[in-house]
Coordinates of C-alpha atoms in Angstrom, one line a residue:
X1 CA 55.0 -65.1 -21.9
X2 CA 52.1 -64.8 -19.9
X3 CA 49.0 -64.5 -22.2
X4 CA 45.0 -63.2 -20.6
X5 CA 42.1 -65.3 -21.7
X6 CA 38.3 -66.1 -21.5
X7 CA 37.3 -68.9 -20.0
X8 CA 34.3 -70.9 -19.7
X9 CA 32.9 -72.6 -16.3
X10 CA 31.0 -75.4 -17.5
X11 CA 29.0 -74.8 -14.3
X12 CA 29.3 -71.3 -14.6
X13 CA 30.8 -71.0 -10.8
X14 CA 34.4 -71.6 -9.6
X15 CA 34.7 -74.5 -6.8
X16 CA 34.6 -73.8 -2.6
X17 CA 37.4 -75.0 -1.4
X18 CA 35.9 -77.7 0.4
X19 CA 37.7 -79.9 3.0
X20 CA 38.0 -83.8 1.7
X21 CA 39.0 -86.1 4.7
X22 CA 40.3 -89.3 3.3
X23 CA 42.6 -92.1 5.1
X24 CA 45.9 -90.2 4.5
X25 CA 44.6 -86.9 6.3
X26 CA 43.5 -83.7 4.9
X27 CA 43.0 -82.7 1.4
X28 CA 41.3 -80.5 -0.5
X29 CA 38.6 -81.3 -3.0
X30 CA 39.5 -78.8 -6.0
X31 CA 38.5 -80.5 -9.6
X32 CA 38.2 -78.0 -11.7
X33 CA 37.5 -78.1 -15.3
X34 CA 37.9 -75.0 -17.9
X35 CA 37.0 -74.6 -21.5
X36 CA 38.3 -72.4 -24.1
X37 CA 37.2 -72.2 -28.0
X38 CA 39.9 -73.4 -30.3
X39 CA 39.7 -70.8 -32.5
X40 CA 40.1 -68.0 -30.4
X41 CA 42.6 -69.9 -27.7
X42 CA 44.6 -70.2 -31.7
X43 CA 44.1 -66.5 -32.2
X44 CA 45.9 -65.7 -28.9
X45 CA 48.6 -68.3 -28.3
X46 CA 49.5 -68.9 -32.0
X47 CA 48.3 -71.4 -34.7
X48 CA 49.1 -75.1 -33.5
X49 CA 49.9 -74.9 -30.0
X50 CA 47.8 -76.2 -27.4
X51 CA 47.4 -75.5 -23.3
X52 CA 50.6 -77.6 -21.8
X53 CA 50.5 -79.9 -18.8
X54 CA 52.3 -77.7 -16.1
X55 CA 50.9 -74.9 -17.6
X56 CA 50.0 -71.7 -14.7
X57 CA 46.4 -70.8 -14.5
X58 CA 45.6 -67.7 -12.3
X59 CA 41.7 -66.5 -11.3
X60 CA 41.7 -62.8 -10.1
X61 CA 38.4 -63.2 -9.1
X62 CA 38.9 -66.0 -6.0
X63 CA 43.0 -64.8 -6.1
X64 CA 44.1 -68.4 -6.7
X65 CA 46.6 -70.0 -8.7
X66 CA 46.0 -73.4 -10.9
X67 CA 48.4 -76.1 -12.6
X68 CA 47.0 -77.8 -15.7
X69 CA 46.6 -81.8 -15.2
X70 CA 45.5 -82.7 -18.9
X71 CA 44.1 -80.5 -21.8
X72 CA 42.1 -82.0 -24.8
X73 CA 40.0 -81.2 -27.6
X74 CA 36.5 -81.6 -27.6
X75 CA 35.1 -82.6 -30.9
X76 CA 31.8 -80.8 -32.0
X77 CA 29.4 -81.4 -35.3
X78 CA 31.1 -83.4 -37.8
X79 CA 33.9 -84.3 -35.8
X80 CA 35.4 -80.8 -35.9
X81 CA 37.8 -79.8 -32.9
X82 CA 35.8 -76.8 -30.9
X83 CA 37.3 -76.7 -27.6
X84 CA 40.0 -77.2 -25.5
X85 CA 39.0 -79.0 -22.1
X86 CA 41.5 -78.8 -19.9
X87 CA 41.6 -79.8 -16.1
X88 CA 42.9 -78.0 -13.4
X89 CA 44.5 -78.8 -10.1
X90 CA 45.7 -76.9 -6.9
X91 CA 49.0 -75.5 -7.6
X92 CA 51.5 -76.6 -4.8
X93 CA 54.0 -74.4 -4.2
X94 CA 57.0 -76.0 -2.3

């Protein structure tokens, strides 16, 4: 079920795709790393679940698509889980 949500840019600016030329030819340089409070992320998805590895992210704003490479929870003030971090890769469609 696809669900909207608010993220947060830690740099507040999603990535140029920006050409990365390495000894196996052409690649592009796309880390990407989202954040999304707990709480709300909970409100939305249901209590206990958690952003999935494979998951499909989609900006409207730069109309590109997004797989999730790892999510985690960032612990705040007195070791209380805030956030979710999750990293984001190019989604390869094949």
């Amino acid at each position: 079920v696809p669900l909207c949500i608010k993220v947060v840019l830690p740099d507040g600016n999603m990535p140029d795709s920006k050409y990365n030329y390495d000894l196996m030819g052409l690649e592009y340089e796309v880390p990407l790393e989202i954040h999304i409070d707990k709480v709300y992320w909970e409100e939305i998805a249901g209590y206990g679940t958690a952003p999935q590895k494979k998951d499909i992210i989609y900006f409207a704003m730069p109309n590109k698509l997004y797989e999730v490479a790892s999510s985690y929870l960032l612990r705040g003030f007195m070791e209380q889980e805030t956030t979710w971090k999750v990293n984001l890769r190019n989604l390869r469609l094949s």
